[in-house]
Amino acid sequence: MTTQYEAEKNPVGTKEELSWLLHHGIKSLLRCDEAETVQGIARYVISKYRSLKAGSEFIEQNRQTLIPPIAAFLGAITRFLEVRVGHRLDGAVWIARLANERRVLETLPQLLPELDWIELKFCRRPDLASISALPKRLFPLRSRIFRLTRLLLRQEHKFFKVLRVMELIGYYTRYLEIFQKGNFSLAVMSSHSNPHGLAFNLAARRCNVPTVLITHGMPVRPVARLSYNLAVIHCEFARQIYSKAGCRMGQVIIHGRRQYYAPMPGGEKLPERLTIGIFLCKDVNEAKLDFVVKQLLNHSRVARILIRPHPKNLFIEFDEWFASLNDNRVCRSLNDSVSADLQESDIVLGGNSSVLVEAVTAGRPSGYIQSLDYGSFDLHEFVVRGLIYPVEDELDFDPDAILCFYQRSEWPSALRLYANVEDTEKAVANLLQSAIRELVAPNGPPGH
């Protein structure tokens, strides 16, 4: 997508204030937000919260006024103030705004303690450092932010996309100040499609700090075209996605899953009475979930249904819906560990969730249910590439047919495209350890 600001010369500031890297990031974010999954989640969240729905409608009704630019600038200020600097400005720096990001990054300080790790945290209440930096860093950009907001609105972008661009600018401006003041040896991230992840990567690159990406799931396409000195990614298919998107990755390591691997049941049949695990995405299609659960309850072989909501569950009426079932055969997961729920399940059902890869890796026959979430059909190509059994819309649930699908001779090849079952987590951790030490060595690979 070509937009007007691509052709303008420094449309939102001088090269010193908002570099080409930031313009590149803005274009990448707008392209990522074109994804139906992102737009579907945005519509879903807005529909769930009355205040967001009213605010969105108010902004859309006043697109030609000063209200949208002011709201966008406030969004940039909020994100600028959100970033909390640690007690030092050196060593290896990392960010984790969401729980799934933190889960894959928080072990790094123990893995490489000599790097003197420092986390840039996200706090709702700003500290003195961020407040004092605001007038010098972000306020001088307000006229340019206003102009860019109007430009994007004229191009018929929804306000949520415009707001995310301004959040990107807020984060980038804050991170750039921190990187310019600091003396960091490494920058590590997990998110690469949200404003905070894009901004962190771009600011680090501008200051020639080597960047490392450690992913926490399958990438949602389109992927932002970013550069990393080192990337630890979900699987071989994910590597192909990043490569086709134009990402530059100096070294690529694929997460190891050998310790989780278990073969599918062989000639034996599944138990006569089954526990069905339903693993949800954050954007739940409530009507489809209700239909699936009720159909399963009517199936003669289903003894129990275990439902695991997403850690960032957006289905705010879930508890109310769950109570309305009033059936002791349906239970909600209370386990912190996905693996524990997989072990309890004889068959796993899900939508566009990476947990289906974890399930079949653990030897659990699984089914893909279309429209269980608001992502596009077969978002990660689980079905088209023969990894996951497609459950028909009318839920003609046939456990033996599902098992037979995974006993095909060609299925192990599909699994290896999505899961590295040759290497263990420990082996990959050792590779990561060596790669990072080489990266931060005085004579290591050049930054960018």
PDB file of N, CA, C and O in Angstrom, residues 291-322:
ATOM      1  N   PHE A 291     -22.132 -23.327  20.377  1.00  0.00           N
ATOM      2  CA  PHE A 291     -22.599 -24.399  19.484  1.00  0.00           C
ATOM      3  C   PHE A 291     -21.726 -25.648  19.621  1.00  0.00           C
ATOM      4  O   PHE A 291     -22.231 -26.771  19.747  1.00  0.00           O
ATOM      5  N   VAL A 292     -20.409 -25.461  19.612  1.00  0.00           N
ATOM      6  CA  VAL A 292     -19.476 -26.585  19.681  1.00  0.00           C
ATOM      7  C   VAL A 292     -19.650 -27.348  20.991  1.00  0.00           C
ATOM      8  O   VAL A 292     -19.739 -28.586  20.997  1.00  0.00           O
ATOM      9  N   VAL A 293     -19.703 -26.625  22.097  1.00  0.00           N
ATOM     10  CA  VAL A 293     -19.827 -27.292  23.398  1.00  0.00           C
ATOM     11  C   VAL A 293     -21.129 -28.089  23.487  1.00  0.00           C
ATOM     12  O   VAL A 293     -21.139 -29.244  23.939  1.00  0.00           O
ATOM     13  N   LYS A 294     -22.227 -27.505  23.046  1.00  0.00           N
ATOM     14  CA  LYS A 294     -23.514 -28.198  23.136  1.00  0.00           C
ATOM     15  C   LYS A 294     -23.586 -29.408  22.212  1.00  0.00           C
ATOM     16  O   LYS A 294     -24.193 -30.438  22.565  1.00  0.00           O
ATOM     17  N   GLN A 295     -22.953 -29.302  21.048  1.00  0.00           N
ATOM     18  CA  GLN A 295     -22.904 -30.464  20.159  1.00  0.00           C
ATOM     19  C   GLN A 295     -22.072 -31.583  20.773  1.00  0.00           C
ATOM     20  O   GLN A 295     -22.447 -32.760  20.706  1.00  0.00           O
ATOM     21  N   LEU A 296     -20.965 -31.229  21.370  1.00  0.00           N
ATOM     22  CA  LEU A 296     -20.126 -32.245  21.992  1.00  0.00           C
ATOM     23  C   LEU A 296     -20.828 -32.923  23.164  1.00  0.00           C
ATOM     24  O   LEU A 296     -20.685 -34.133  23.385  1.00  0.00           O
ATOM     25  N   LEU A 297     -21.572 -32.146  23.936  1.00  0.00           N
ATOM     26  CA  LEU A 297     -22.284 -32.722  25.076  1.00  0.00           C
ATOM     27  C   LEU A 297     -23.322 -33.751  24.645  1.00  0.00           C
ATOM     28  O   LEU A 297     -23.693 -34.640  25.421  1.00  0.00           O
ATOM     29  N   ASN A 298     -23.767 -33.637  23.411  1.00  0.00           N
ATOM     30  CA  ASN A 298     -24.750 -34.591  22.887  1.00  0.00           C
ATOM     31  C   ASN A 298     -24.095 -35.819  22.252  1.00  0.00           C
ATOM     32  O   ASN A 298     -24.802 -36.721  21.785  1.00  0.00           O
ATOM     33  N   HIS A 299     -22.771 -35.831  22.210  1.00  0.00           N
ATOM     34  CA  HIS A 299     -22.068 -36.954  21.577  1.00  0.00           C
ATOM     35  C   HIS A 299     -21.887 -38.090  22.583  1.00  0.00           C
ATOM     36  O   HIS A 299     -21.501 -37.875  23.729  1.00  0.00           O
ATOM     37  N   SER A 300     -22.130 -39.292  22.141  1.00  0.00           N
ATOM     38  CA  SER A 300     -22.148 -40.443  23.049  1.00  0.00           C
ATOM     39  C   SER A 300     -20.778 -40.755  23.659  1.00  0.00           C
ATOM     40  O   SER A 300     -20.707 -41.341  24.746  1.00  0.00           O
ATOM     41  N   ARG A 301     -19.691 -40.337  22.981  1.00  0.00           N
ATOM     42  CA  ARG A 301     -18.354 -40.702  23.491  1.00  0.00           C
ATOM     43  C   ARG A 301     -17.698 -39.586  24.319  1.00  0.00           C
ATOM     44  O   ARG A 301     -16.609 -39.779  24.847  1.00  0.00           O
ATOM     45  N   VAL A 302     -18.346 -38.446  24.433  1.00  0.00           N
ATOM     46  CA  VAL A 302     -17.748 -37.332  25.172  1.00  0.00           C
ATOM     47  C   VAL A 302     -18.146 -37.419  26.640  1.00  0.00           C
ATOM     48  O   VAL A 302     -19.321 -37.282  26.991  1.00  0.00           O
ATOM     49  N   ALA A 303     -17.164 -37.671  27.500  1.00  0.00           N
ATOM     50  CA  ALA A 303     -17.430 -37.764  28.936  1.00  0.00           C
ATOM     51  C   ALA A 303     -17.157 -36.442  29.645  1.00  0.00           C
ATOM     52  O   ALA A 303     -17.770 -36.152  30.677  1.00  0.00           O
ATOM     53  N   ARG A 304     -16.235 -35.645  29.100  1.00  0.00           N
ATOM     54  CA  ARG A 304     -15.816 -34.423  29.784  1.00  0.00           C
ATOM     55  C   ARG A 304     -15.284 -33.424  28.769  1.00  0.00           C
ATOM     56  O   ARG A 304     -14.666 -33.810  27.774  1.00  0.00           O
ATOM     57  N   ILE A 305     -15.537 -32.143  29.018  1.00  0.00           N
ATOM     58  CA  ILE A 305     -15.011 -31.070  28.167  1.00  0.00           C
ATOM     59  C   ILE A 305     -14.203 -30.128  29.049  1.00  0.00           C
ATOM     60  O   ILE A 305     -14.713 -29.587  30.033  1.00  0.00           O
ATOM     61  N   LEU A 306     -12.942 -29.945  28.695  1.00  0.00           N
ATOM     62  CA  LEU A 306     -12.046 -29.052  29.423  1.00  0.00           C
ATOM     63  C   LEU A 306     -11.812 -27.811  28.559  1.00  0.00           C
ATOM     64  O   LEU A 306     -11.288 -27.909  27.457  1.00  0.00           O
ATOM     65  N   ILE A 307     -12.211 -26.637  29.054  1.00  0.00           N
ATOM     66  CA  ILE A 307     -12.068 -25.393  28.298  1.00  0.00           C
ATOM     67  C   ILE A 307     -10.945 -24.565  28.901  1.00  0.00           C
ATOM     68  O   ILE A 307     -10.948 -24.283  30.103  1.00  0.00           O
ATOM     69  N   ARG A 308      -9.995 -24.193  28.072  1.00  0.00           N
ATOM     70  CA  ARG A 308      -8.882 -23.360  28.528  1.00  0.00           C
ATOM     71  C   ARG A 308      -8.964 -21.998  27.846  1.00  0.00           C
ATOM     72  O   ARG A 308      -8.659 -21.868  26.657  1.00  0.00           O
ATOM     73  N   PRO A 309      -9.368 -20.931  28.571  1.00  0.00           N
ATOM     74  CA  PRO A 309      -9.389 -19.594  27.978  1.00  0.00           C
ATOM     75  C   PRO A 309      -7.967 -19.103  27.713  1.00  0.00           C
ATOM     76  O   PRO A 309      -7.010 -19.552  28.353  1.00  0.00           O
ATOM     77  N   HIS A 310      -7.837 -18.184  26.782  1.00  0.00           N
ATOM     78  CA  HIS A 310      -6.543 -17.559  26.502  1.00  0.00           C
ATOM     79  C   HIS A 310      -6.120 -16.707  27.695  1.00  0.00           C
ATOM     80  O   HIS A 310      -6.972 -16.129  28.380  1.00  0.00           O
ATOM     81  N   PRO A 311      -4.814 -16.602  27.979  1.00  0.00           N
ATOM     82  CA  PRO A 311      -4.373 -15.744  29.095  1.00  0.00           C
ATOM     83  C   PRO A 311      -4.842 -14.297  28.958  1.00  0.00           C
ATOM     84  O   PRO A 311      -5.045 -13.619  29.970  1.00  0.00           O
ATOM     85  N   LYS A 312      -5.026 -13.828  27.718  1.00  0.00           N
ATOM     86  CA  LYS A 312      -5.533 -12.473  27.480  1.00  0.00           C
ATOM     87  C   LYS A 312      -6.964 -12.539  26.956  1.00  0.00           C
ATOM     88  O   LYS A 312      -7.331 -11.858  26.009  1.00  0.00           O
ATOM     89  N   ASN A 313      -7.771 -13.354  27.595  1.00  0.00           N
ATOM     90  CA  ASN A 313      -9.149 -13.586  27.172  1.00  0.00           C
ATOM     91  C   ASN A 313      -9.934 -12.279  27.052  1.00  0.00           C
ATOM     92  O   ASN A 313     -10.012 -11.490  27.996  1.00  0.00           O
ATOM     93  N   LEU A 314     -10.522 -12.038  25.880  1.00  0.00           N
ATOM     94  CA  LEU A 314     -11.325 -10.839  25.649  1.00  0.00           C
ATOM     95  C   LEU A 314     -12.829 -11.119  25.743  1.00  0.00           C
ATOM     96  O   LEU A 314     -13.636 -10.201  25.606  1.00  0.00           O
ATOM     97  N   PHE A 315     -13.196 -12.365  25.964  1.00  0.00           N
ATOM     98  CA  PHE A 315     -14.593 -12.762  26.115  1.00  0.00           C
ATOM     99  C   PHE A 315     -14.996 -12.448  27.554  1.00  0.00           C
ATOM    100  O   PHE A 315     -14.945 -13.296  28.435  1.00  0.00           O
ATOM    101  N   ILE A 316     -15.403 -11.204  27.779  1.00  0.00           N
ATOM    102  CA  ILE A 316     -15.612 -10.742  29.156  1.00  0.00           C
ATOM    103  C   ILE A 316     -16.823 -11.395  29.816  1.00  0.00           C
ATOM    104  O   ILE A 316     -16.943 -11.381  31.041  1.00  0.00           O
ATOM    105  N   GLU A 317     -17.717 -11.977  29.026  1.00  0.00           N
ATOM    106  CA  GLU A 317     -18.878 -12.665  29.604  1.00  0.00           C
ATOM    107  C   GLU A 317     -18.634 -14.160  29.772  1.00  0.00           C
ATOM    108  O   GLU A 317     -19.570 -14.939  29.931  1.00  0.00           O
ATOM    109  N   PHE A 318     -17.357 -14.582  29.713  1.00  0.00           N
ATOM    110  CA  PHE A 318     -17.056 -16.012  29.747  1.00  0.00           C
ATOM    111  C   PHE A 318     -17.629 -16.673  30.998  1.00  0.00           C
ATOM    112  O   PHE A 318     -18.270 -17.732  30.910  1.00  0.00           O
ATOM    113  N   ASP A 319     -17.385 -16.094  32.170  1.00  0.00           N
ATOM    114  CA  ASP A 319     -17.861 -16.717  33.408  1.00  0.00           C
ATOM    115  C   ASP A 319     -19.382 -16.858  33.414  1.00  0.00           C
ATOM    116  O   ASP A 319     -19.919 -17.889  33.851  1.00  0.00           O
ATOM    117  N   GLU A 320     -20.053 -15.824  32.932  1.00  0.00           N
ATOM    118  CA  GLU A 320     -21.522 -15.871  32.876  1.00  0.00           C
ATOM    119  C   GLU A 320     -21.987 -16.963  31.917  1.00  0.00           C
ATOM    120  O   GLU A 320     -22.908 -17.729  32.221  1.00  0.00           O
ATOM    121  N   TRP A 321     -21.335 -17.041  30.748  1.00  0.00           N
ATOM    122  CA  TRP A 321     -21.702 -18.083  29.781  1.00  0.00           C
ATOM    123  C   TRP A 321     -21.420 -19.472  30.360  1.00  0.00           C
ATOM    124  O   TRP A 321     -22.252 -20.384  30.247  1.00  0.00           O
ATOM    125  N   PHE A 322     -20.261 -19.625  30.989  1.00  0.00           N
ATOM    126  CA  PHE A 322     -19.873 -20.919  31.545  1.00  0.00           C
ATOM    127  C   PHE A 322     -20.891 -21.383  32.587  1.00  0.00           C
ATOM    128  O   PHE A 322     -21.306 -22.551  32.601  1.00  0.00           O
TER     129      PHE A 322
END
